[in-house]
Amino acid sequence: MTRPPHRSESPPGRPRKNAPPGRRPRPPIAALRALPWRQDLPASLVVFLVALPLCVGVAVASGVPAELGLVTGIVGGLVVGLLPGSSLQVSGPAAGLTVLVADAVREFGVGALGLLVLATGLLQLTMGALRLGRWFRAMSASVVHGMLAGIGLTLVLGQLYALADRRAPATGPDKITGLPALVKDVLAAAAEPSAVALGLGTLLVLIGWKYLPERAARALPAPLAAVGLAAAVTAVADLPVARVRVAGLLDVVQLPDRASLGALAGTAGIGTVVAFTLIASAETLFSAAAVDRMHHGPRTDYDRELTAQGVGNTVCGLLGALPMTAVIVRSATNVQAGARTKASRFLHGFWLLLFTALLPGALGLVPLTALAAVLVHAGAKLVPLRRIAALCRGHRGEALVLVVTAVAIIATDLFEGVLIGVGLAVVKSAWQTSHLQIAVEESVLPTGQALHRVRLSGNATFLRLPRLLDTLERLPDDRPVELDWSGLRHLDHACTVALASWAAQHRARSTAPLAVEPPLPTVA
């Protein structure tokens, strides 16, 4: 007769302590608790609740229908969620591309957005096939954080106007100069008081939600709680504020057509595609590095992840939706919620699709000022204040690169600002690596004549050429000079030409001998 399993028996593959030798432990029913879906299912619900208001908010801030943000979130879950690369990071529309998307929509129209995103996806697929994903890790961290800070500040500046139910100016400088008038309108009640109060209340809920004493309340994501409360207050009080306009997903999906091909005919459209590609890829892969530090599961394959993002953006482009990236907010939420496999991010896309198919009217209750508050909160978190303070204490050059990148993005646009930041980082690195030590020593020869000995060590590049020539030209013409450059690790062509020219001129005008050790190479 078979003995029923005892409660103290261990799961399969894990022998019970003090078990008699030779007896194989039997699988208990409790082993079902170890299945991955038990963690992934609740984690997917948490990620869905965080992604829903962010998808809608990013779309509205980008100047496109709210449904296009949901389409990108659905593709990020159902398509990218199944592809290899990273197992736990979640993709969808990102606040980091909001400013650039809004500029592209303003210049080319919503109809051309799908073609731009399609070209971005194809370019990412090409980069993934060429195994260029790992090279994104070589970008200066200060430039990346400066890029995120610039995006965050631009987003905050623009959404401050939306909090008061006002239209934001087009450029960053105009948004800054328009703030005094905005504050004046708010204080004088010229702006809609109910919209301002609702937006500020939503922002306070977002900030203070994590400080609630009840752990059960904190389990609900702050963006969902804040937007849900704002929608409830708006519906109950029937507040006169603008709300999200909702249509069906099929009504907003728009395939690229011939009329939109003009967006890629000029340098502006090509530059937009390159900016989409670089920023989306960099944000995705830096997000992957951050997510890998948060869990002990499989590490990210950067080339495959870049290919997966290319597939996702290609699909989004064919549907006329927003560009996608891997989003650190949703990815961190996924890890913290206990996800174990890709099932959680696939299911989050399924929940988004189910919600928009069954309850599209629920989005029409959401006030725009509440979404503006969500984006102000998200944009403020992109500004790395602690990192800036730490860099100012120990690496002021890196802090300068970060600040200049952020300011350049606000003053110009995202693409030009990042190029300025990268250029400054390259110049800073070149300056720091071209250390040149110049030692001038005076000694007396047996004949009693003074000798100047110049020793060079380090790296002699064109960046140090002014200092080198100033030192050599101050040497007197009536005394012997010995130039020893054997300690140089690198001597570039500009310095070689300059040293040879100085030596020839010194010999021509001086009666004292000049010794150069080792001899300088012949230059053309």
Short mmCIF file of C-alpha atoms in Angstrom, two decimals:
data_model
loop_
_atom_site.label_atom_id
_atom_site.label_comp_id
_atom_site.label_asym_id
_atom_site.label_seq_id
_atom_site.Cartn_x
_atom_site.Cartn_y
_atom_site.Cartn_z
CA MET A 1 0.00 0.00 0.00
CA THR A 2 1.40 3.41 -1.00
CA ARG A 3 2.13 5.76 1.84
CA PRO A 4 0.78 9.33 1.40
CA PRO A 5 3.48 12.03 1.26
CA HIS A 6 4.38 13.60 4.56
CA ARG A 7 4.35 17.38 4.98
CA SER A 8 7.99 17.46 5.95
CA GLU A 9 9.17 16.05 2.63
CA SER A 10 11.17 18.46 0.46
CA PRO A 11 10.46 19.55 -3.14
CA PRO A 12 11.88 17.47 -5.96
CA GLY A 13 15.62 17.77 -6.44
CA ARG A 14 16.13 18.94 -2.84
CA PRO A 15 16.55 15.91 -0.50
CA ARG A 16 14.98 16.14 2.93
CA LYS A 17 17.42 16.49 5.80
CA ASN A 18 18.18 13.22 7.59
CA ALA A 19 16.36 11.23 4.88
CA PRO A 20 17.20 7.53 4.87
CA PRO A 21 19.85 6.72 2.23
CA GLY A 22 18.56 5.27 -1.01
CA ARG A 23 15.02 6.63 -0.60
CA ARG A 24 13.99 9.14 -3.28
CA PRO A 25 11.81 12.02 -1.99
CA ARG A 26 8.38 12.21 -3.58
CA PRO A 27 7.13 15.43 -5.29
CA PRO A 28 4.64 17.29 -3.10
CA ILE A 29 1.76 19.32 -4.49
CA ALA A 30 3.39 22.43 -3.07
CA ALA A 31 6.01 22.21 -5.83
CA LEU A 32 3.57 24.09 -8.06
CA ARG A 33 4.39 27.17 -6.06
CA ALA A 34 7.85 27.22 -7.67
CA LEU A 35 6.48 27.69 -11.20
CA PRO A 36 7.62 30.99 -12.78
CA TRP A 37 4.11 32.23 -13.63
CA ARG A 38 3.32 32.55 -9.94
CA GLN A 39 5.73 35.53 -9.79
CA ASP A 40 5.34 36.75 -13.34
CA LEU A 41 1.55 37.05 -13.32
CA PRO A 42 1.26 39.51 -10.40
CA ALA A 43 4.39 41.34 -11.60
CA SER A 44 2.79 41.85 -15.04
CA LEU A 45 -0.28 43.42 -13.41
CA VAL A 46 1.89 45.87 -11.46
CA VAL A 47 3.84 46.84 -14.61
CA PHE A 48 0.56 47.26 -16.50
CA LEU A 49 -0.76 49.66 -13.85
CA VAL A 50 2.43 51.75 -14.10
CA ALA A 51 2.60 51.63 -17.91
CA LEU A 52 -1.01 52.64 -18.57
CA PRO A 53 -0.85 56.30 -17.42
CA LEU A 54 2.70 56.71 -18.77
CA CYS A 55 1.74 55.45 -22.26
CA VAL A 56 -1.15 57.88 -22.41
CA GLY A 57 0.81 60.77 -20.89
CA VAL A 58 3.78 60.42 -23.23
CA ALA A 59 1.47 60.32 -26.26
CA VAL A 60 -0.47 63.42 -25.20
CA ALA A 61 2.75 65.32 -24.45
CA SER A 62 4.11 64.30 -27.86
CA GLY A 63 1.11 65.84 -29.62
CA VAL A 64 -0.37 62.58 -30.93
CA PRO A 65 -3.55 60.65 -30.03
CA ALA A 66 -3.36 58.82 -26.71
CA GLU A 67 -4.02 55.49 -28.42
CA LEU A 68 -0.69 55.64 -30.28
CA GLY A 69 1.14 55.50 -26.96
CA LEU A 70 -0.90 52.45 -26.00
CA VAL A 71 -0.10 50.81 -29.37
CA THR A 72 3.61 51.23 -28.68
CA GLY A 73 3.18 49.79 -25.18
CA ILE A 74 1.28 46.80 -26.58
CA VAL A 75 3.95 46.14 -29.21
CA GLY A 76 6.64 46.48 -26.54
CA GLY A 77 4.94 43.74 -24.55
CA LEU A 78 3.54 41.32 -27.11
CA VAL A 79 6.38 41.55 -29.68
CA VAL A 80 9.59 42.70 -27.98
CA GLY A 81 8.58 40.92 -24.79
CA LEU A 82 9.09 37.55 -26.49
CA LEU A 83 12.37 38.33 -28.25
CA PRO A 84 15.83 37.49 -26.85
CA GLY A 85 18.10 40.14 -25.41
CA SER A 86 17.09 41.16 -21.92
CA SER A 87 14.70 39.01 -19.94
CA LEU A 88 13.28 41.55 -17.49
CA GLN A 89 13.39 45.05 -18.95
CA VAL A 90 10.12 46.40 -20.34
CA SER A 91 9.75 48.44 -23.54
CA GLY A 92 7.26 51.12 -24.49
CA PRO A 93 6.98 54.86 -25.24
CA ALA A 94 9.51 56.82 -23.20
CA ALA A 95 9.41 60.31 -21.73
CA GLY A 96 12.98 60.74 -22.97
CA LEU A 97 11.82 60.95 -26.60
CA THR A 98 8.79 63.16 -25.96
CA VAL A 99 10.48 66.43 -26.89
CA LEU A 100 12.00 65.06 -30.10
CA VAL A 101 8.74 63.37 -31.15
CA ALA A 102 6.78 66.57 -30.54
CA ASP A 103 9.24 68.51 -32.73
CA ALA A 104 8.98 65.87 -35.48
CA VAL A 105 5.16 65.92 -35.38
CA ARG A 106 5.16 69.71 -35.48
CA GLU A 107 7.48 69.77 -38.51
CA PHE A 108 6.38 66.73 -40.54
CA GLY A 109 2.90 65.91 -39.22
CA VAL A 110 1.47 62.84 -37.48
CA GLY A 111 1.19 60.97 -40.78
CA ALA A 112 4.96 61.01 -41.30
CA LEU A 113 5.76 59.81 -37.77
CA GLY A 114 5.27 56.16 -38.73
CA LEU A 115 7.80 56.40 -41.57
CA LEU A 116 10.39 58.03 -39.27
CA VAL A 117 9.91 55.30 -36.66
CA LEU A 118 10.03 52.61 -39.37
CA ALA A 119 13.37 53.97 -40.59
CA THR A 120 14.59 54.01 -36.98
CA GLY A 121 13.67 50.34 -36.55
CA LEU A 122 15.41 49.32 -39.77
CA LEU A 123 18.53 51.24 -38.74
CA GLN A 124 18.51 49.51 -35.35
CA LEU A 125 18.17 46.12 -37.06
CA THR A 126 21.20 46.94 -39.20
CA MET A 127 23.20 47.99 -36.16
CA GLY A 128 22.20 44.82 -34.33
CA ALA A 129 23.26 42.68 -37.31
CA LEU A 130 26.62 44.48 -37.31
CA ARG A 131 26.96 43.78 -33.56
CA LEU A 132 27.22 47.45 -32.65
CA GLY A 133 25.10 47.17 -29.51
CA ARG A 134 28.07 46.78 -27.17
CA TRP A 135 29.63 49.99 -28.48
CA PHE A 136 26.88 52.06 -26.87
CA ARG A 137 28.49 51.24 -23.55
CA ALA A 138 31.47 53.36 -24.63
CA MET A 139 29.46 56.59 -24.50
CA SER A 140 30.43 58.95 -21.70
CA ALA A 141 28.20 58.47 -18.66
CA SER A 142 28.20 62.23 -18.12
CA VAL A 143 26.81 62.79 -21.62
CA VAL A 144 24.06 60.22 -21.00
CA HIS A 145 23.10 61.72 -17.65
CA GLY A 146 23.28 65.20 -19.18
CA MET A 147 21.01 64.01 -21.98
CA LEU A 148 18.49 62.65 -19.47
CA ALA A 149 18.72 65.83 -17.39
CA GLY A 150 18.12 68.01 -20.45
CA ILE A 151 15.19 65.85 -21.51
CA GLY A 152 13.78 65.93 -18.00
CA LEU A 153 14.07 69.70 -17.63
CA THR A 154 12.57 70.30 -21.07
CA LEU A 155 9.72 67.97 -20.21
CA VAL A 156 9.12 69.70 -16.87
CA LEU A 157 9.18 73.15 -18.46
CA GLY A 158 6.67 72.14 -21.12
CA GLN A 159 4.28 70.30 -18.79
CA LEU A 160 4.17 73.18 -16.29
CA TYR A 161 2.05 74.99 -18.86
CA ALA A 162 -0.16 71.92 -19.26
CA LEU A 163 -0.72 71.90 -15.49
CA ALA A 164 -2.45 75.26 -15.92
CA ASP A 165 -4.28 74.04 -19.04
CA ARG A 166 -2.16 76.31 -21.24
CA ARG A 167 -0.29 75.62 -24.46
CA ALA A 168 3.48 75.56 -24.00
CA PRO A 169 5.82 77.61 -26.25
CA ALA A 170 7.72 75.68 -28.90
CA THR A 171 11.35 76.23 -27.84
CA GLY A 172 13.18 75.78 -24.56
CA PRO A 173 14.25 79.41 -24.15
CA ASP A 174 10.68 80.56 -24.84
CA LYS A 175 9.38 78.17 -22.20
CA ILE A 176 11.78 79.65 -19.65
CA THR A 177 11.04 83.28 -20.51
CA GLY A 178 7.30 82.55 -20.43
CA LEU A 179 7.34 81.20 -16.86
CA PRO A 180 6.87 84.62 -15.14
CA ALA A 181 3.73 85.28 -17.20
CA LEU A 182 2.46 81.78 -16.40
CA VAL A 183 2.98 82.28 -12.67
CA LYS A 184 1.27 85.66 -12.89
CA ASP A 185 -1.76 84.10 -14.61
CA VAL A 186 -1.97 81.37 -11.99
CA LEU A 187 -1.76 83.81 -9.07
CA ALA A 188 -4.29 86.15 -10.69
CA ALA A 189 -6.64 83.22 -11.39
CA ALA A 190 -6.47 84.00 -15.13
CA ALA A 191 -5.67 80.33 -15.70
CA GLU A 192 -8.39 77.76 -14.98
CA PRO A 193 -8.26 77.40 -11.14
CA SER A 194 -9.73 73.90 -11.12
CA ALA A 195 -7.11 72.64 -13.62
CA VAL A 196 -4.28 74.15 -11.57
CA ALA A 197 -5.63 72.73 -8.31
CA LEU A 198 -6.18 69.31 -9.84
CA GLY A 199 -2.70 69.22 -11.37
CA LEU A 200 -0.98 70.33 -8.17
CA GLY A 201 -3.04 67.84 -6.16
CA THR A 202 -2.00 65.03 -8.51
CA LEU A 203 1.63 66.07 -8.16
CA LEU A 204 1.37 66.05 -4.35
CA VAL A 205 -0.09 62.54 -4.44
CA LEU A 206 2.79 61.36 -6.64
CA ILE A 207 5.39 62.84 -4.32
CA GLY A 208 3.82 61.74 -1.06
CA TRP A 209 2.49 58.31 -2.00
CA LYS A 210 5.62 56.44 -0.93
CA TYR A 211 5.41 58.01 2.54
CA LEU A 212 2.01 56.50 3.32
CA PRO A 213 2.05 54.44 6.53
CA GLU A 214 -0.09 51.63 5.11
CA ARG A 215 1.97 49.10 3.18
CA ALA A 216 -1.10 47.85 1.33
CA ALA A 217 -1.75 51.33 -0.06
CA ARG A 218 1.86 51.72 -1.19
CA ALA A 219 1.56 48.47 -3.15
CA LEU A 220 -0.64 50.35 -5.63
CA PRO A 221 1.59 52.22 -8.13
CA ALA A 222 1.70 55.96 -7.45
CA PRO A 223 0.97 57.05 -11.08
CA LEU A 224 -2.15 54.89 -11.23
CA ALA A 225 -3.35 56.05 -7.80
CA ALA A 226 -2.77 59.72 -8.63
CA VAL A 227 -4.43 59.57 -12.05
CA GLY A 228 -7.30 57.47 -10.70
CA LEU A 229 -7.99 59.95 -7.88
CA ALA A 230 -7.84 62.88 -10.31
CA ALA A 231 -10.27 61.16 -12.71
CA ALA A 232 -12.66 60.37 -9.83
CA VAL A 233 -12.59 63.97 -8.54
CA THR A 234 -13.12 65.30 -12.06
CA ALA A 235 -16.10 63.00 -12.66
CA VAL A 236 -17.76 63.59 -9.27
CA ALA A 237 -17.30 67.36 -9.28
CA ASP A 238 -17.80 67.68 -13.04
CA LEU A 239 -14.78 69.97 -13.28
CA PRO A 240 -14.41 72.05 -16.47
CA VAL A 241 -11.00 70.69 -17.46
CA ALA A 242 -9.74 69.17 -20.69
CA ARG A 243 -9.76 65.38 -20.77
CA VAL A 244 -8.14 62.69 -22.87
CA ARG A 245 -9.83 62.17 -26.22
CA VAL A 246 -10.28 58.50 -26.95
CA ALA A 247 -10.96 56.55 -30.14
CA GLY A 248 -10.51 52.91 -31.05
CA LEU A 249 -7.05 51.51 -31.72
CA LEU A 250 -7.94 50.67 -35.31
CA ASP A 251 -9.08 54.25 -35.90
CA VAL A 252 -5.63 55.72 -35.14
CA VAL A 253 -3.44 53.07 -36.78
CA GLN A 254 -2.07 54.54 -40.02
CA LEU A 255 0.26 52.74 -42.39
CA PRO A 256 3.05 54.79 -44.02
CA ASP A 257 2.08 56.14 -47.44
CA ARG A 258 3.80 57.89 -50.34
CA ALA A 259 2.81 61.31 -49.06
CA SER A 260 4.99 60.81 -45.98
CA LEU A 261 8.13 59.94 -47.98
CA GLY A 262 8.98 63.64 -48.16
CA ALA A 263 9.96 63.53 -44.49
CA LEU A 264 13.08 61.56 -45.43
CA ALA A 265 13.96 63.71 -48.43
CA GLY A 266 15.84 66.37 -46.45
CA THR A 267 18.51 66.51 -43.81
CA ALA A 268 15.95 67.40 -41.11
CA GLY A 269 14.13 64.09 -41.50
CA ILE A 270 17.34 62.07 -41.69
CA GLY A 271 18.65 63.87 -38.63
CA THR A 272 15.44 63.03 -36.77
CA VAL A 273 15.84 59.33 -37.63
CA VAL A 274 19.47 59.35 -36.49
CA ALA A 275 18.47 61.11 -33.26
CA PHE A 276 15.64 58.62 -32.67
CA THR A 277 18.05 55.73 -33.25
CA LEU A 278 20.92 56.97 -31.11
CA ILE A 279 18.82 58.12 -28.18
CA ALA A 280 16.43 55.16 -28.16
CA SER A 281 19.32 52.70 -28.46
CA ALA A 282 21.43 54.43 -25.83
CA GLU A 283 18.52 54.70 -23.38
CA THR A 284 17.65 51.03 -23.96
CA LEU A 285 21.15 49.70 -23.46
CA PHE A 286 21.96 51.91 -20.49
CA SER A 287 18.66 50.82 -18.99
CA ALA A 288 19.70 47.20 -19.56
CA ALA A 289 22.95 47.80 -17.68
CA ALA A 290 21.01 49.28 -14.77
CA VAL A 291 18.47 46.43 -14.73
CA ASP A 292 21.25 43.82 -14.81
CA ARG A 293 22.56 45.28 -11.55
CA MET A 294 19.14 44.83 -9.94
CA HIS A 295 18.78 41.06 -10.32
CA HIS A 296 20.87 37.87 -10.43
CA GLY A 297 19.28 36.29 -13.50
CA PRO A 298 20.63 36.07 -17.06
CA ARG A 299 22.61 39.08 -18.27
CA THR A 300 21.58 41.17 -21.25
CA ASP A 301 22.91 40.36 -24.72
CA TYR A 302 23.31 43.92 -26.02
CA ASP A 303 23.36 43.05 -29.72
CA ARG A 304 20.23 40.91 -29.46
CA GLU A 305 18.48 43.54 -27.37
CA LEU A 306 19.28 46.17 -30.01
CA THR A 307 17.86 43.82 -32.66
CA ALA A 308 14.71 43.29 -30.57
CA GLN A 309 14.23 47.05 -30.28
CA GLY A 310 14.68 47.31 -34.04
CA VAL A 311 11.91 44.75 -34.58
CA GLY A 312 9.65 46.62 -32.17
CA ASN A 313 10.23 50.01 -33.77
CA THR A 314 9.73 48.53 -37.24
CA VAL A 315 6.32 47.20 -36.16
CA CYS A 316 5.48 50.51 -34.46
CA GLY A 317 6.46 52.37 -37.61
CA LEU A 318 4.22 50.18 -39.77
CA LEU A 319 1.35 50.97 -37.37
CA GLY A 320 2.13 54.72 -37.27
CA ALA A 321 2.79 54.62 -33.51
CA LEU A 322 5.36 56.28 -31.23
CA PRO A 323 8.99 55.10 -31.12
CA MET A 324 9.84 52.73 -28.29
CA THR A 325 12.72 52.24 -25.93
CA ALA A 326 13.30 50.08 -22.89
CA VAL A 327 12.05 52.21 -19.99
CA ILE A 328 13.90 52.12 -16.69
CA VAL A 329 10.80 53.01 -14.63
CA ARG A 330 8.77 50.04 -15.89
CA SER A 331 11.79 47.75 -15.93
CA ALA A 332 12.69 48.54 -12.33
CA THR A 333 9.05 48.03 -11.36
CA ASN A 334 9.10 44.65 -13.08
CA VAL A 335 12.17 43.51 -11.15
CA GLN A 336 10.94 44.88 -7.84
CA ALA A 337 7.57 43.15 -8.32
CA GLY A 338 9.34 39.79 -8.40
CA ALA A 339 9.31 38.91 -12.10
CA ARG A 340 11.43 35.92 -13.09
CA THR A 341 10.99 35.43 -16.85
CA LYS A 342 9.86 37.18 -20.03
CA ALA A 343 6.31 36.14 -19.29
CA SER A 344 5.75 39.22 -17.10
CA ARG A 345 6.53 41.75 -19.83
CA PHE A 346 4.51 39.78 -22.42
CA LEU A 347 1.52 39.67 -20.09
CA HIS A 348 1.76 43.40 -19.36
CA GLY A 349 1.27 44.01 -23.09
CA PHE A 350 -1.68 41.63 -23.07
CA TRP A 351 -3.32 43.56 -20.22
CA LEU A 352 -2.84 46.84 -22.12
CA LEU A 353 -4.51 45.33 -25.19
CA LEU A 354 -7.35 43.89 -23.13
CA PHE A 355 -7.96 47.20 -21.32
CA THR A 356 -8.04 49.31 -24.49
CA ALA A 357 -10.30 46.78 -26.21
CA LEU A 358 -12.83 46.40 -23.38
CA LEU A 359 -12.66 49.71 -21.48
CA PRO A 360 -11.62 52.47 -23.92
CA GLY A 361 -14.14 54.89 -22.43
CA ALA A 362 -12.33 54.82 -19.08
CA LEU A 363 -9.48 56.81 -20.60
CA GLY A 364 -11.90 59.59 -21.50
CA LEU A 365 -12.34 60.31 -17.78
CA VAL A 366 -8.66 61.18 -17.29
CA PRO A 367 -7.92 64.95 -17.14
CA LEU A 368 -4.93 66.19 -19.13
CA THR A 369 -3.64 68.18 -16.19
CA ALA A 370 -3.27 64.93 -14.20
CA LEU A 371 -1.16 63.40 -16.98
CA ALA A 372 0.90 66.60 -17.05
CA ALA A 373 1.59 66.11 -13.33
CA VAL A 374 2.70 62.52 -13.98
CA LEU A 375 5.14 63.72 -16.64
CA VAL A 376 6.44 66.59 -14.46
CA HIS A 377 7.16 64.02 -11.76
CA ALA A 378 8.80 61.64 -14.27
CA GLY A 379 10.84 64.45 -15.84
CA ALA A 380 12.10 65.69 -12.47
CA LYS A 381 13.37 62.19 -11.65
CA LEU A 382 15.49 62.26 -14.81
CA VAL A 383 17.60 65.10 -13.37
CA PRO A 384 20.46 63.40 -11.43
CA LEU A 385 20.97 65.95 -8.66
CA ARG A 386 22.93 63.56 -6.44
CA ARG A 387 25.22 62.57 -9.28
CA ILE A 388 25.87 66.21 -10.18
CA ALA A 389 26.75 66.97 -6.55
CA ALA A 390 29.09 63.96 -6.37
CA LEU A 391 30.81 64.94 -9.64
CA CYS A 392 31.27 68.51 -8.44
CA ARG A 393 33.13 67.18 -5.40
CA GLY A 394 35.47 64.80 -7.23
CA HIS A 395 35.26 65.18 -11.03
CA ARG A 396 34.44 68.74 -11.98
CA GLY A 397 35.26 68.15 -15.63
CA GLU A 398 32.61 65.43 -15.85
CA ALA A 399 30.13 67.68 -14.05
CA LEU A 400 30.83 70.39 -16.62
CA VAL A 401 30.12 67.97 -19.49
CA LEU A 402 26.84 66.93 -17.83
CA VAL A 403 25.65 70.49 -17.24
CA VAL A 404 26.69 71.75 -20.70
CA THR A 405 24.88 68.83 -22.37
CA ALA A 406 21.69 69.54 -20.43
CA VAL A 407 21.80 73.29 -21.09
CA ALA A 408 22.57 72.73 -24.80
CA ILE A 409 19.53 70.44 -25.14
CA ILE A 410 17.28 73.06 -23.56
CA ALA A 411 18.75 75.89 -25.66
CA THR A 412 18.78 74.05 -29.02
CA ASP A 413 17.26 70.61 -29.41
CA LEU A 414 17.98 67.06 -28.34
CA PHE A 415 20.17 66.03 -31.28
CA GLU A 416 22.35 69.13 -31.32
CA GLY A 417 22.62 69.14 -27.54
CA VAL A 418 23.87 65.55 -27.46
CA LEU A 419 26.38 66.30 -30.23
CA ILE A 420 27.68 69.26 -28.22
CA GLY A 421 27.98 67.07 -25.14
CA VAL A 422 29.81 64.31 -27.01
CA GLY A 423 32.17 66.84 -28.58
CA LEU A 424 32.95 68.40 -25.21
CA ALA A 425 33.53 64.96 -23.67
CA VAL A 426 35.97 64.06 -26.47
CA VAL A 427 37.86 67.33 -26.06
CA LYS A 428 38.02 66.87 -22.29
CA SER A 429 39.32 63.32 -22.63
CA ALA A 430 41.89 64.37 -25.23
CA TRP A 431 43.07 67.19 -22.99
CA GLN A 432 43.36 64.94 -19.94
CA THR A 433 45.21 62.18 -21.79
CA SER A 434 47.70 64.55 -23.43
CA HIS A 435 49.70 65.23 -20.28
CA LEU A 436 53.11 66.65 -21.13
CA GLN A 437 55.77 67.27 -18.51
CA ILE A 438 58.44 69.85 -19.41
CA ALA A 439 61.44 70.10 -17.09
CA VAL A 440 64.10 72.76 -17.70
CA GLU A 441 67.32 72.22 -15.74
CA GLU A 442 70.39 74.45 -15.58
CA SER A 443 73.88 73.06 -15.09
CA VAL A 444 77.47 74.21 -15.57
CA LEU A 445 79.80 72.57 -18.07
CA PRO A 446 83.49 71.89 -17.21
CA THR A 447 84.33 74.91 -19.35
CA GLY A 448 82.29 77.05 -16.99
CA GLN A 449 79.57 77.71 -19.52
CA ALA A 450 75.91 77.32 -18.45
CA LEU A 451 73.89 74.52 -20.05
CA HIS A 452 70.08 74.33 -20.36
CA ARG A 453 68.77 70.76 -20.40
CA VAL A 454 65.10 70.33 -21.48
CA ARG A 455 63.49 66.97 -20.66
CA LEU A 456 60.10 66.03 -22.18
CA SER A 457 57.96 63.16 -20.90
CA GLY A 458 54.33 62.08 -21.31
CA ASN A 459 52.30 62.69 -24.48
CA ALA A 460 53.19 65.54 -26.84
CA THR A 461 50.09 66.39 -28.87
CA PHE A 462 48.94 69.54 -30.66
CA LEU A 463 46.84 70.43 -27.59
CA ARG A 464 50.06 71.05 -25.61
CA LEU A 465 51.94 72.69 -28.47
CA PRO A 466 51.53 76.34 -27.31
CA ARG A 467 53.00 75.58 -23.89
CA LEU A 468 55.87 73.57 -25.40
CA LEU A 469 56.84 76.29 -27.87
CA ASP A 470 56.58 79.01 -25.24
CA THR A 471 59.06 77.11 -23.07
CA LEU A 472 61.54 76.49 -25.88
CA GLU A 473 61.39 80.03 -27.26
CA ARG A 474 62.26 81.49 -23.85
CA LEU A 475 65.63 79.68 -23.87
CA PRO A 476 68.61 82.06 -24.42
CA ASP A 477 70.37 81.91 -27.77
CA ASP A 478 73.90 82.30 -26.34
CA ARG A 479 73.95 79.12 -24.23
CA PRO A 480 74.16 75.44 -25.17
CA VAL A 481 70.83 73.58 -25.11
CA GLU A 482 70.21 69.85 -24.78
CA LEU A 483 66.71 68.60 -25.72
CA ASP A 484 65.91 65.11 -24.41
CA TRP A 485 62.56 63.74 -25.61
CA SER A 486 63.29 60.07 -24.96
CA GLY A 487 60.69 60.06 -22.14
CA LEU A 488 57.78 60.80 -24.49
CA ARG A 489 55.25 58.00 -24.93
CA HIS A 490 53.67 59.71 -27.93
CA LEU A 491 54.81 62.47 -30.28
CA ASP A 492 52.25 63.49 -32.89
CA HIS A 493 53.03 64.98 -36.29
CA ALA A 494 52.23 68.57 -35.28
CA CYS A 495 54.70 68.47 -32.40
CA THR A 496 57.33 66.75 -34.53
CA VAL A 497 57.10 69.50 -37.16
CA ALA A 498 57.16 72.21 -34.48
CA LEU A 499 60.23 70.75 -32.71
CA ALA A 500 62.12 70.31 -36.00
CA SER A 501 61.30 73.89 -37.02
CA TRP A 502 62.36 75.28 -33.64
CA ALA A 503 65.64 73.33 -33.74
CA ALA A 504 66.46 74.63 -37.22
CA GLN A 505 65.69 78.23 -36.22
CA HIS A 506 67.67 77.92 -32.98
CA ARG A 507 70.75 76.60 -34.80
CA ALA A 508 70.47 79.39 -37.39
CA ARG A 509 70.44 82.26 -34.92
CA SER A 510 72.55 80.84 -32.08
CA THR A 511 76.30 80.48 -31.78
CA ALA A 512 75.96 77.88 -29.00
CA PRO A 513 75.53 74.16 -29.85
CA LEU A 514 72.16 72.37 -29.71
CA ALA A 515 71.94 68.65 -28.96
CA VAL A 516 68.72 66.71 -29.58
CA GLU A 517 68.51 63.19 -28.16
CA PRO A 518 67.35 61.00 -29.74
CA PRO A 519 67.45 62.68 -33.17
CA LEU A 520 64.11 63.95 -34.39
CA PRO A 521 62.53 62.00 -37.27
CA THR A 522 62.56 63.55 -40.71
CA VAL A 523 59.36 65.41 -41.47
CA ALA A 524 57.90 66.42 -44.81
#
